[in-house]
Amino acid sequence: MATQYEFEHPKKAFGWAARDTSGVLSPFNFSRREPSEKDVALKILYCGICHSDLHKMKNEWGTINYPFVPGHEIVGIVTEVGNKVRKFKVGDKVGVGCLVDSCHSCQNCANNLENYCPTFTLTDGSKYSDGTATYGGYSDSMVSDEHFVFHIPDELPLDAAAPLLCAGITVYSPLRYFGLDKPGLHVGVVGLGGLGHMAVKFAKAFGTKVTVISTSPSKEKEAIKNLGADSFLISRDKDQMKAAMGTLDGIIDTVSADHPLLPLIGLLKSHGKLVMVGAPEKPLELPVFPLLAGRKIIAGSLIGGIKETQEMIDFAAKHKVKPDIEIIPIDYVNTAMERLLKADVKYRFVIDIGNTLKPSS
Amino acid sequence: MAKSYETELPLKACGWAGTDTSGTLSPFNFSRRENGDDDVTLKILFCGVCHSDLHTLKNDWGFTTYPVVPGHEIVGEVTKIGNNVKNFKVGDKVGVGVMVESCQTCENCQQDLENYCPKLVFTYNSPYNGTRTYGGYSDFVVVHQRYVLQFPANLPLDAGAPLLCAGITVYSPMKYYGMTEPGKHLGVAGLGGLGHVAIKFGKAFGLKVTVISTSPNKKSEAIDKLGADSFIVSNDPEQMKAATGTIDYIIDTISADHSVLPLLGLLKLNGKLVTVGLPSKPLELPVFPLVAGRKLIGGSNFGGIKETQEMLDFCGKHNITADIELIKMDQINTAMERLSKADVKYRFVIDVANSFSSL
């Protein structure tokens, strides 16, 4: 039933939603809450398409209730602020990322690690504590607690800023946390998609040497000439991989398809770190011997906390780290999803919400 | 051409060696080098029996060259020192652990991490100067002074021997991975040679310690004798569920194939699972819990010389030794059979000096 969503909340909203596991998106009328005293309301101008949108639209992780409005790389202009809002005013350029709430009382929240709060609320496909659904950024407007809203500096074009809010922070956070941000270190990036290309750009901005590891030889030229990587390894080429053994201080692995870890562990120097940010569905094989013999680590990382997301945005503005995007109108979104499934995008689709999302009459 | 182990080097030595994948040990006459200017010769008094000795004897890891004389938890008395040796004198009680040589020039050696040197020479079963290294199941050994440890005066020599491998193997990652903050919660998976020492270190660091084991009958030992605070039976789903997200870090000493997913579930967010056991097959790594909880799995391989000495001094200060069962050399094969069934509390130690005196 379409109409119940329009009356759930007082403010009318319009977006595109998936209705079932086919994942096909179509126009959807719904509603959002009135901004409370700590809320910021924004008119959405752009929203990035993240690969997890695709997984969730088809309910591959079993977490979704339909109708599902995806989108958590949201950029827009503030239209209204609650009377206790301190950090934003009407007209500000802002972003909203993967989270719209957390418990504010656990140790992780207290340490600016809302992304590890056991009861965090995702921007899309989740539920607020009052039980109402969260609808994401493939829509015309958003209402969020100011804690989860980011300033977008003037130096960043709004459309290119959108993918920072998920892809950007997802690789920035582990580069920092695992100490792979020191000039002179040698960092590997596995997979050259939305996350991978951001990892290359941030790692270069940190002054590290960057090697891209990929199954696609055709990406080499792009990686080096366009993205600034220092070298490129074809992961299926045994000779190349052997020659590069023991050369990397750390690796950011963005690949979510099933893939072997042993060759990646071999690329690490002793005490090196392999950080997974893609989430393969099935368990991977973990060879223990090389981990021990080189005191190496495998770790995971999930997006980033609110404070560090703002820090990342400011860093990106200062160091001119911009995602490479393809802007699309909203009615191209289903085709974009098909292309995304085939990794046919350099390197993030961004929906031009402001100019192309119009309510159906 | 038959190589003569007895004459390839100048000094006659005797020990016990494994000669094939049955792993059965028998008396073996061989030889060692002369004591050089930088060397220390020690008469071996005790040698711990490490599970790696058993794996090596049976060639479980595929790189054994027979005959192999195992033993890398060596405690002895200095009988000779070279002209350049200043830190040891004849009569000193010393230890030799898992390695006897490294390159000294690579980045790891420069940082006192000889245990990660690519040219590391193990105390036994390594190629060395045209021959091979033979370990502590023997009457004496000649070692470069750099790899000889001072043994704390207040610790019993026999119960202290396992510190040279079991001790450092858990101490090193506990320090490196920051598992030493008082009040934090340490899990120890597996209660054998490594596991029981990890409990003792954990308590000495002021941690709360939980043992995770498949054997319910180890519980009262773990708590009453070793000082653990609690005990979880890992194949009891209720106990595991109740303990979800309660542990800051886990030392995984289990070398049998096992699933890491339940151990990852026990960890708090940002928790660390460090594996020091050596399963023969790869483990299954579920990635989602790592990502969702920023957890990590790390490895660690015994320790550098400087930190091994630090560990021994720590044990001297806190009176930490292993719980051992002392055996004579000619009981070694029975001991190995029992070790393969984990039937020892918690380390066999060979009374070497009193075994060879009768030969």
XYZ file of C-alpha atoms in Angstrom:
720
model
C 0.000 0.000 0.000
C 1.555 3.279 -1.061
C -0.447 5.794 0.899
C 0.364 4.761 4.495
C 3.968 5.930 3.998
C 2.738 9.386 3.035
C 0.947 9.812 6.316
C 3.447 8.203 8.658
C 5.066 11.612 9.286
C 4.012 15.228 8.846
C 6.395 16.347 6.062
C 5.751 15.047 2.587
C 8.733 13.489 0.863
C 9.395 11.904 -2.465
C 12.014 9.412 -3.594
C 12.662 6.163 -5.397
C 12.345 2.845 -3.594
C 12.831 -0.868 -4.141
C 9.638 -2.791 -3.450
C 10.928 -6.351 -3.596
C 13.996 -8.525 -4.068
C 14.131 -7.774 -7.786
C 15.793 -4.597 -6.588
C 14.106 -2.473 -9.249
C 13.638 1.122 -8.083
C 10.582 3.229 -8.817
C 8.964 6.475 -7.622
C 7.739 6.425 -4.056
C 5.775 8.978 -2.030
C 6.500 8.940 1.657
C 7.032 11.350 4.550
C 9.594 12.558 7.041
C 9.371 13.824 10.614
C 9.147 17.502 11.535
C 12.578 18.631 12.604
C 12.823 18.431 16.374
C 14.875 20.911 18.392
C 18.155 19.165 17.520
C 17.337 18.283 13.939
C 18.583 19.698 10.661
C 16.346 19.453 7.589
C 17.986 19.544 4.184
C 16.975 19.650 0.554
C 18.995 16.873 -1.075
C 21.019 17.889 -4.141
C 23.142 14.775 -4.756
C 23.338 11.205 -3.538
C 26.105 8.710 -4.278
C 25.343 5.099 -5.217
C 27.218 2.656 -2.998
C 27.602 -1.033 -3.848
C 25.909 -1.865 -0.544
C 22.793 -0.121 -1.915
C 22.696 -2.846 -4.543
C 23.124 -5.641 -1.972
C 20.398 -4.159 0.221
C 17.926 -3.450 -2.585
C 17.890 -7.167 -3.316
C 17.861 -7.940 0.417
C 20.960 -10.092 0.019
C 21.845 -9.644 3.674
C 18.323 -10.331 4.895
C 18.078 -7.059 6.822
C 15.647 -5.083 4.686
C 11.963 -4.287 5.018
C 10.361 -3.033 1.806
C 9.736 -0.436 0.553
C 13.413 0.480 0.801
C 14.762 3.903 -0.175
C 18.542 3.521 -0.477
C 21.190 6.233 -0.226
C 23.725 7.184 2.393
C 26.114 9.487 0.511
C 23.847 12.515 0.765
C 24.738 16.133 0.040
C 22.356 19.103 0.175
C 21.445 22.537 1.528
C 19.979 23.194 4.960
C 16.334 24.335 4.799
C 15.414 24.326 8.494
C 17.128 23.924 11.865
C 15.693 23.072 15.265
C 16.034 25.688 17.991
C 18.799 23.821 19.818
C 20.925 23.354 16.700
C 24.266 25.111 17.126
C 26.472 23.997 14.261
C 24.320 24.703 11.211
C 22.122 27.422 9.732
C 19.750 27.636 6.809
C 21.655 27.701 3.510
C 24.668 25.725 4.753
C 26.090 23.039 2.472
C 25.923 19.787 4.366
C 26.191 16.040 4.075
C 24.683 13.018 5.779
C 26.469 9.672 5.657
C 25.770 6.122 6.775
C 24.455 6.834 10.271
C 21.557 8.865 11.617
C 21.603 7.703 15.217
C 23.500 5.792 17.888
C 22.979 5.217 21.577
C 25.183 8.109 22.805
C 25.932 6.254 26.009
C 28.175 3.259 25.217
C 31.942 3.463 25.342
C 32.203 3.521 21.560
C 29.830 6.476 21.266
C 31.725 8.246 24.036
C 34.934 7.725 22.047
C 33.539 9.139 18.788
C 33.182 5.617 17.396
C 29.442 5.690 16.699
C 30.118 3.304 13.805
C 30.845 0.574 16.352
C 27.881 1.314 18.598
C 25.926 -1.924 19.025
C 22.643 -0.093 18.453
C 23.545 2.379 15.707
C 20.856 3.366 13.199
C 21.709 3.321 9.505
C 20.517 6.118 7.260
C 18.758 3.693 4.978
C 16.961 0.391 5.444
C 17.038 0.542 9.205
C 14.684 1.565 12.022
C 14.801 4.469 14.429
C 14.389 3.713 18.118
C 10.712 4.618 17.773
C 10.302 1.768 15.299
C 9.773 3.898 12.193
C 11.798 3.083 9.105
C 14.791 5.095 7.929
C 14.595 6.201 4.313
C 17.806 7.136 2.555
C 19.052 9.735 0.153
C 17.509 8.689 -3.158
C 14.922 11.281 -2.156
C 14.246 15.014 -2.139
C 14.759 15.783 1.538
C 16.299 14.520 4.739
C 15.874 15.222 8.447
C 18.722 14.319 10.759
C 19.968 15.021 14.257
C 22.734 17.635 13.848
C 25.237 15.259 15.444
C 25.155 13.169 12.270
C 25.343 16.054 9.793
C 28.597 17.256 8.220
C 29.754 20.599 6.879
C 30.850 20.459 3.247
C 33.642 23.016 2.750
C 33.323 25.468 -0.146
C 36.436 24.023 -1.785
C 34.641 20.754 -2.495
C 32.177 20.567 -5.382
C 28.957 19.186 -3.925
C 28.474 16.382 -6.431
C 31.966 14.991 -5.969
C 31.708 15.357 -2.184
C 28.885 12.825 -1.926
C 30.942 9.604 -2.197
C 33.242 10.795 0.570
C 30.456 10.113 3.026
C 30.733 6.358 2.671
C 33.485 5.319 0.253
C 35.779 8.063 1.479
C 35.487 7.435 5.205
C 35.484 3.654 4.766
C 39.066 3.761 3.503
C 40.265 6.902 5.332
C 39.436 5.495 8.756
C 41.553 2.308 8.532
C 44.436 4.122 6.798
C 44.581 6.338 9.891
C 43.713 3.801 12.583
C 46.175 1.174 11.367
C 48.965 3.713 10.935
C 49.150 3.415 7.154
C 49.158 7.194 6.780
C 52.862 7.878 7.346
C 54.918 9.318 4.472
C 57.240 6.749 2.977
C 55.186 3.681 3.847
C 54.141 1.390 1.021
C 50.411 0.695 0.875
C 48.592 -1.772 -1.349
C 44.990 -1.311 -2.524
C 43.100 -4.383 -3.666
C 40.234 -3.702 -6.024
C 39.781 -0.542 -8.022
C 36.170 0.548 -7.623
C 34.444 3.176 -5.519
C 36.396 2.342 -2.370
C 39.609 1.363 -4.091
C 40.024 4.562 -6.073
C 39.447 6.630 -2.909
C 42.023 4.549 -1.058
C 44.588 5.317 -3.760
C 43.857 9.064 -3.587
C 43.950 9.283 0.210
C 47.062 7.140 0.482
C 48.859 9.371 -2.030
C 47.689 12.454 -0.139
C 49.245 10.939 3.001
C 52.566 10.669 1.194
C 52.674 6.904 0.969
C 53.768 4.870 -2.017
C 50.743 3.079 -3.499
C 50.459 -0.184 -5.390
C 47.115 -1.235 -6.855
C 46.424 -4.963 -6.877
C 43.745 -5.977 -9.330
C 42.536 -8.851 -11.506
C 42.013 -6.469 -14.463
C 45.127 -5.586 -16.486
C 43.066 -2.995 -18.350
C 42.898 -0.840 -15.222
C 46.646 -0.322 -15.007
C 46.867 2.781 -17.133
C 44.010 4.479 -15.284
C 45.454 3.551 -11.928
C 48.820 5.076 -12.670
C 48.068 8.003 -14.960
C 44.714 9.107 -13.642
C 44.681 8.092 -9.993
C 48.366 8.540 -9.238
C 49.219 5.016 -8.079
C 52.933 4.237 -8.189
C 52.607 0.696 -9.450
C 50.131 -1.991 -10.406
C 50.084 -5.727 -9.756
C 47.928 -8.216 -11.577
C 46.920 -10.558 -8.783
C 46.616 -13.597 -11.052
C 50.128 -13.119 -12.413
C 52.219 -15.368 -10.185
C 55.541 -13.891 -11.273
C 54.487 -10.307 -10.557
C 53.080 -11.287 -7.182
C 56.212 -13.253 -6.280
C 58.494 -10.349 -7.200
C 56.457 -8.081 -4.916
C 56.484 -10.358 -1.876
C 57.368 -8.720 1.405
C 57.163 -5.158 0.028
C 53.975 -3.716 1.504
C 53.516 -2.181 4.957
C 49.765 -2.503 4.665
C 46.955 -3.401 2.315
C 43.419 -2.051 2.112
C 41.319 -4.844 0.614
C 38.126 -3.469 -0.905
C 37.076 -6.630 -2.733
C 33.880 -8.275 -1.566
C 33.949 -11.165 -4.004
C 35.478 -14.413 -2.794
C 39.251 -14.216 -3.238
C 42.416 -15.852 -1.862
C 44.148 -14.136 1.045
C 47.404 -16.090 0.965
C 48.979 -14.119 -1.911
C 47.994 -10.837 -0.231
C 49.527 -11.911 3.074
C 52.655 -12.777 1.127
C 52.865 -9.233 -0.242
C 53.079 -7.822 3.281
C 56.369 -7.083 4.990
C 56.733 -8.624 8.422
C 54.476 -6.828 10.941
C 52.305 -5.820 7.987
C 48.542 -5.356 8.102
C 45.822 -6.551 5.755
C 42.642 -4.571 6.372
C 39.355 -5.835 4.953
C 36.742 -3.208 4.130
C 34.791 -5.265 1.614
C 32.653 -7.946 3.177
C 32.718 -11.255 1.329
C 29.617 -13.267 2.056
C 31.296 -16.591 2.685
C 34.256 -17.097 5.015
C 37.653 -16.858 3.351
C 40.553 -19.214 3.909
C 43.042 -17.905 6.456
C 46.482 -19.511 6.283
C 47.927 -19.214 9.768
C 51.608 -20.015 9.135
C 52.446 -16.858 7.190
C 50.600 -14.795 9.776
C 52.803 -16.183 12.524
C 56.056 -16.264 10.634
C 55.796 -12.570 9.831
C 53.729 -11.352 12.800
C 51.127 -10.106 10.348
C 47.604 -8.970 11.054
C 44.273 -9.301 9.305
C 41.686 -6.801 10.449
C 38.383 -5.313 9.443
C 37.025 -1.790 9.513
C 33.539 -0.337 9.114
C 32.929 3.212 7.803
C 34.054 5.729 10.442
C 32.911 7.748 13.423
C 31.233 11.116 13.031
C 34.172 13.214 14.214
C 36.622 11.445 11.923
C 34.204 11.690 8.989
C 34.227 15.488 9.333
C 38.006 15.364 9.679
C 38.179 13.299 6.491
C 35.961 15.760 4.588
C 38.114 18.696 5.724
C 41.277 16.777 4.753
C 39.825 16.002 1.330
C 38.966 19.666 0.800
C 42.410 20.838 1.885
C 44.340 18.254 -0.155
C 41.999 18.260 -3.145
C 41.077 14.589 -2.772
C 37.979 14.259 -4.929
C 36.096 11.126 -5.930
C 35.835 10.447 -9.655
C 32.135 10.335 -10.436
C 29.573 9.837 -13.192
C 26.529 12.027 -12.628
C 23.212 10.494 -13.620
C 19.576 11.553 -13.620
C 17.301 9.654 -11.225
C 15.496 7.782 -13.979
C 18.828 6.232 -15.066
C 19.223 4.623 -11.663
C 18.119 1.099 -12.592
C 20.480 1.046 -15.552
C 23.218 2.388 -13.281
C 22.607 -0.532 -10.930
C 23.007 -3.014 -13.784
C 26.270 -1.339 -14.768
C 27.422 -1.277 -11.144
C 26.875 -5.015 -10.943
C 29.383 -5.352 -13.777
C 31.731 -2.811 -12.147
C 31.161 -0.598 -15.178
C 31.706 2.823 -13.646
C 34.648 5.132 -13.012
C 34.275 5.103 -10.059
C 31.021 6.143 -8.373
C 27.598 7.025 -9.774
C 26.127 10.141 -8.188
C 22.446 10.897 -8.659
C 21.666 14.514 -9.556
C 18.733 14.652 -7.200
C 18.313 18.423 -7.196
C 17.824 18.707 -10.949
C 16.150 15.426 -11.840
C 14.106 14.087 -8.946
C 10.623 15.457 -9.438
C 7.528 14.153 -7.730
C 5.164 12.331 -10.049
C 1.987 14.309 -10.422
C 78.998 -41.231 0.307
C 77.968 -41.694 3.906
C 78.252 -38.524 5.916
C 79.613 -39.090 9.349
C 77.671 -37.012 11.821
C 80.271 -37.891 14.424
C 83.201 -36.450 12.575
C 81.850 -33.603 10.486
C 82.693 -31.168 13.321
C 85.505 -31.297 15.897
C 83.668 -31.864 19.205
C 81.913 -35.154 19.902
C 78.327 -34.835 21.068
C 75.556 -37.218 21.922
C 71.833 -36.813 21.854
C 68.602 -38.428 20.775
C 67.312 -37.977 17.239
C 64.305 -38.801 15.122
C 65.256 -40.521 11.898
C 61.941 -40.856 10.031
C 58.342 -39.727 10.065
C 57.412 -42.220 12.748
C 58.945 -39.606 15.038
C 60.555 -42.240 17.236
C 63.717 -40.969 18.888
C 66.829 -43.019 19.572
C 70.417 -42.367 20.686
C 72.471 -40.453 18.136
C 76.145 -39.593 18.145
C 77.059 -36.409 16.305
C 79.425 -33.472 16.636
C 79.498 -29.744 17.311
C 81.851 -26.877 16.458
C 84.717 -25.658 18.613
C 83.910 -22.755 20.903
C 84.799 -19.633 18.873
C 85.693 -16.151 20.156
C 82.035 -15.109 20.343
C 80.671 -18.415 21.523
C 79.395 -19.818 24.777
C 79.441 -23.568 25.404
C 76.881 -24.884 27.814
C 76.416 -28.285 29.381
C 72.693 -28.894 28.988
C 70.905 -29.526 32.278
C 67.254 -29.464 31.204
C 65.339 -29.240 27.956
C 61.606 -28.668 27.607
C 59.559 -30.755 25.180
C 57.636 -28.398 22.899
C 54.754 -29.548 20.689
C 56.774 -28.195 17.738
C 59.358 -30.863 18.533
C 56.688 -33.471 17.876
C 55.468 -31.773 14.687
C 59.056 -31.600 13.431
C 59.828 -35.211 14.321
C 56.863 -36.385 12.269
C 57.553 -33.857 9.480
C 54.004 -32.487 9.873
C 55.107 -29.186 8.358
C 57.060 -30.725 5.512
C 60.468 -29.209 6.155
C 62.199 -31.723 8.396
C 65.566 -33.133 7.397
C 66.466 -36.340 9.224
C 68.208 -37.089 11.496
C 66.740 -34.322 13.642
C 67.694 -33.640 17.262
C 64.856 -31.485 18.635
C 64.826 -29.248 21.678
C 64.673 -25.462 21.955
C 63.843 -24.886 25.607
C 67.393 -25.366 26.851
C 68.754 -24.518 30.276
C 72.360 -25.233 31.080
C 75.592 -24.256 32.743
C 78.372 -22.381 30.960
C 81.496 -24.513 30.578
C 83.505 -22.369 28.166
C 83.439 -18.822 26.846
C 85.174 -17.228 23.842
C 87.634 -14.320 24.107
C 85.016 -11.742 23.106
C 82.433 -12.924 25.610
C 82.007 -10.427 28.430
C 78.484 -11.053 29.724
C 78.835 -14.676 30.700
C 81.316 -16.634 32.779
C 81.937 -20.297 33.405
C 79.388 -21.662 35.850
C 76.618 -19.210 34.882
C 73.150 -20.670 34.480
C 71.880 -19.729 31.035
C 69.157 -20.475 28.534
C 68.980 -20.996 24.795
C 65.669 -20.755 23.023
C 64.289 -21.130 19.542
C 67.080 -19.511 17.518
C 70.875 -19.529 17.365
C 71.650 -17.145 14.503
C 70.249 -14.304 12.421
C 71.675 -11.882 9.873
C 72.097 -8.908 12.238
C 71.812 -6.428 9.363
C 68.168 -6.462 8.257
C 65.579 -4.058 9.631
C 64.111 -6.694 11.908
C 67.461 -7.646 13.437
C 68.273 -3.966 13.921
C 65.066 -3.605 15.927
C 65.729 -6.602 18.195
C 63.221 -8.650 16.189
C 65.627 -11.402 15.148
C 62.710 -13.828 15.257
C 61.417 -12.205 12.069
C 64.752 -12.173 10.280
C 64.449 -13.816 6.855
C 67.778 -15.566 7.495
C 66.872 -16.863 10.918
C 68.601 -20.090 12.010
C 66.551 -22.250 14.345
C 68.161 -24.120 17.225
C 67.361 -27.359 15.464
C 66.561 -28.549 11.940
C 68.039 -25.520 10.174
C 70.802 -25.545 7.572
C 73.910 -24.024 9.129
C 77.435 -23.575 7.798
C 77.285 -26.602 5.534
C 75.698 -28.818 8.138
C 72.537 -28.506 10.270
C 71.636 -27.330 13.739
C 70.957 -29.929 16.412
C 68.903 -29.009 19.448
C 68.742 -29.520 23.172
C 67.945 -33.227 23.434
C 71.722 -33.539 23.724
C 74.562 -33.163 26.195
C 75.942 -29.754 25.253
C 75.584 -26.954 22.747
C 77.801 -24.156 21.407
C 75.961 -20.895 20.735
C 76.941 -17.364 19.709
C 76.731 -15.222 22.865
C 74.111 -12.982 21.288
C 71.560 -15.766 21.463
C 72.268 -16.930 25.009
C 70.001 -15.717 27.805
C 70.824 -15.067 31.462
C 68.691 -17.350 33.605
C 67.140 -15.675 36.691
C 68.899 -16.855 39.856
C 65.705 -17.354 41.825
C 63.925 -19.594 39.328
C 64.207 -23.388 39.338
C 66.101 -24.500 36.252
C 63.777 -27.348 35.311
C 60.491 -25.477 35.607
C 62.047 -22.456 33.951
C 63.128 -24.274 30.784
C 59.723 -24.033 29.014
C 59.874 -20.260 29.315
C 62.418 -20.262 26.490
C 59.737 -21.140 23.961
C 56.288 -21.428 25.552
C 56.957 -18.414 27.748
C 58.203 -16.011 25.088
C 55.653 -17.259 22.547
C 52.819 -15.883 24.655
C 54.681 -12.996 26.327
C 55.733 -11.386 23.037
C 52.262 -10.989 21.503
C 50.791 -9.997 24.837
C 53.191 -7.054 24.850
C 53.081 -6.259 21.126
C 49.305 -6.343 20.863
C 48.868 -4.371 24.083
C 47.322 -7.150 26.134
C 48.761 -5.866 29.364
C 46.376 -3.200 30.692
C 45.313 -4.080 34.241
C 41.602 -4.703 34.525
C 41.155 -5.799 30.921
C 39.834 -9.244 30.072
C 42.098 -11.855 28.446
C 40.842 -15.074 26.924
C 43.205 -18.025 26.624
C 42.071 -20.598 24.069
C 43.624 -24.003 24.655
C 45.097 -25.163 27.944
C 48.444 -26.802 27.220
C 52.062 -25.719 27.430
C 51.415 -22.281 25.944
C 47.983 -21.790 27.417
C 48.911 -22.429 31.029
C 51.806 -19.958 30.864
C 49.510 -17.364 29.248
C 47.208 -17.613 32.275
C 50.127 -16.944 34.609
C 51.331 -13.960 32.585
C 47.790 -12.650 32.331
C 47.356 -12.695 36.079
C 50.787 -11.102 36.568
C 49.708 -8.250 34.241
C 46.606 -7.704 36.367
C 44.163 -8.990 33.769
C 40.965 -10.909 34.284
C 41.600 -14.288 32.636
C 39.070 -16.658 31.086
C 40.129 -20.037 29.740
C 38.320 -21.275 26.617
C 38.626 -25.010 26.193
C 36.865 -28.064 24.774
C 37.627 -30.065 27.935
C 35.255 -29.409 30.867
C 37.461 -31.518 33.127
C 40.206 -28.880 32.959
C 38.037 -26.324 34.715
C 38.934 -26.880 38.350
C 42.673 -27.017 37.517
C 42.418 -23.824 35.531
C 40.709 -21.931 38.312
C 42.011 -23.476 41.518
C 45.555 -24.204 40.488
C 46.466 -21.852 37.652
C 44.515 -18.856 38.880
C 42.161 -18.267 35.965
C 39.052 -16.262 36.842
C 36.631 -18.220 34.721
C 36.339 -21.061 32.241
C 34.179 -21.483 29.125
C 33.593 -24.784 27.408
C 33.868 -23.795 23.745
C 31.507 -26.428 22.395
C 28.759 -25.409 24.826
C 26.656 -22.912 22.826
C 24.946 -21.493 25.932
C 28.211 -20.679 27.692
C 29.663 -19.157 24.528
C 26.543 -17.084 23.924
C 26.554 -15.754 27.482
C 30.144 -14.625 27.007
C 29.576 -12.857 23.644
C 31.388 -9.533 23.386
C 32.992 -9.720 26.843
C 36.665 -10.304 26.106
C 39.227 -7.648 25.101
C 41.794 -10.015 23.630
C 42.327 -13.701 23.070
C 45.548 -15.695 22.791
C 44.732 -18.704 20.664
C 47.203 -21.482 21.461
C 45.252 -24.266 19.746
C 47.112 -26.038 16.954
C 44.332 -28.432 16.003
C 42.000 -27.263 13.243
C 39.301 -25.147 14.789
C 36.816 -22.448 13.948
C 37.725 -18.845 14.760
C 34.175 -17.515 14.339
C 33.087 -18.396 17.887
C 36.290 -16.886 19.283
C 35.699 -13.674 17.294
C 32.208 -13.561 18.778
C 33.645 -13.532 22.291
C 35.647 -10.405 21.528
C 34.456 -6.934 22.360
C 34.439 -4.353 19.580
C 38.026 -3.551 18.471
C 39.061 -6.856 20.022
C 42.162 -8.805 19.048
C 42.583 -12.507 18.417
C 46.225 -13.532 18.314
C 47.079 -16.942 17.058
C 50.268 -18.626 18.231
C 49.312 -22.237 17.546
C 50.209 -23.626 14.136
C 47.345 -25.565 12.566
C 48.443 -27.578 9.563
C 45.529 -26.401 7.409
C 44.269 -22.845 6.812
C 41.528 -21.680 9.140
C 38.195 -20.366 7.972
C 38.028 -16.585 8.248
C 34.579 -15.015 8.380
C 35.169 -11.431 7.289
C 31.899 -9.792 8.378
C 32.576 -9.974 12.131
C 36.036 -8.502 11.548
C 34.593 -5.585 9.603
C 31.540 -5.012 11.786
C 33.588 -4.997 14.962
C 36.961 -3.629 13.719
C 38.447 -6.786 15.132
C 41.769 -8.185 14.131
C 43.504 -11.519 13.889
C 47.249 -11.417 14.284
C 50.047 -13.912 14.332
C 53.178 -14.004 16.427
C 56.276 -16.157 16.381
C 58.229 -16.617 19.649
C 60.255 -13.448 20.370
C 63.461 -11.499 19.855
C 66.434 -12.003 22.131
C 66.054 -8.718 24.008
C 62.411 -9.391 24.797
C 63.128 -13.006 25.698
C 65.562 -11.722 28.315
C 62.951 -9.190 29.427
C 60.421 -12.000 29.741
C 62.805 -14.132 31.806
C 63.523 -11.205 34.114
C 59.765 -10.591 34.429
C 59.315 -14.243 35.397
C 62.124 -13.940 37.930
C 60.436 -10.923 39.465
C 56.958 -12.487 39.561
C 58.109 -16.033 40.308
C 56.558 -17.480 37.162
C 57.594 -20.885 35.906
C 55.875 -23.659 34.001
C 54.076 -26.595 35.560
C 56.161 -29.543 34.437
C 56.597 -33.283 34.464
C 60.256 -34.200 34.643
C 61.360 -37.196 32.564
C 64.555 -38.937 31.664
C 65.777 -38.963 28.076
C 64.925 -42.646 27.576
C 61.271 -41.903 28.433
C 60.984 -39.422 25.563
C 59.083 -41.642 23.165
C 56.395 -42.392 25.731
C 56.258 -38.691 26.524
C 55.748 -37.869 22.837
C 52.854 -40.311 22.621
C 51.248 -38.719 25.652
C 51.918 -35.237 24.266
C 50.105 -36.143 21.057
C 47.063 -36.852 23.251
C 47.630 -33.677 25.296
C 48.211 -35.881 28.319
C 50.576 -33.697 30.294
C 50.230 -30.959 32.885
C 51.569 -28.935 31.139
C 55.097 -29.432 29.762
C 57.462 -32.392 29.809
C 61.008 -31.390 30.697
C 63.914 -33.740 30.055
C 66.382 -34.048 32.912
C 69.207 -34.093 30.381
C 72.188 -33.919 32.712
C 71.017 -36.927 34.685
C 70.150 -38.861 31.552
C 73.461 -38.602 29.809
C 75.621 -39.099 32.864
C 74.643 -42.703 32.792
C 75.690 -43.166 29.175
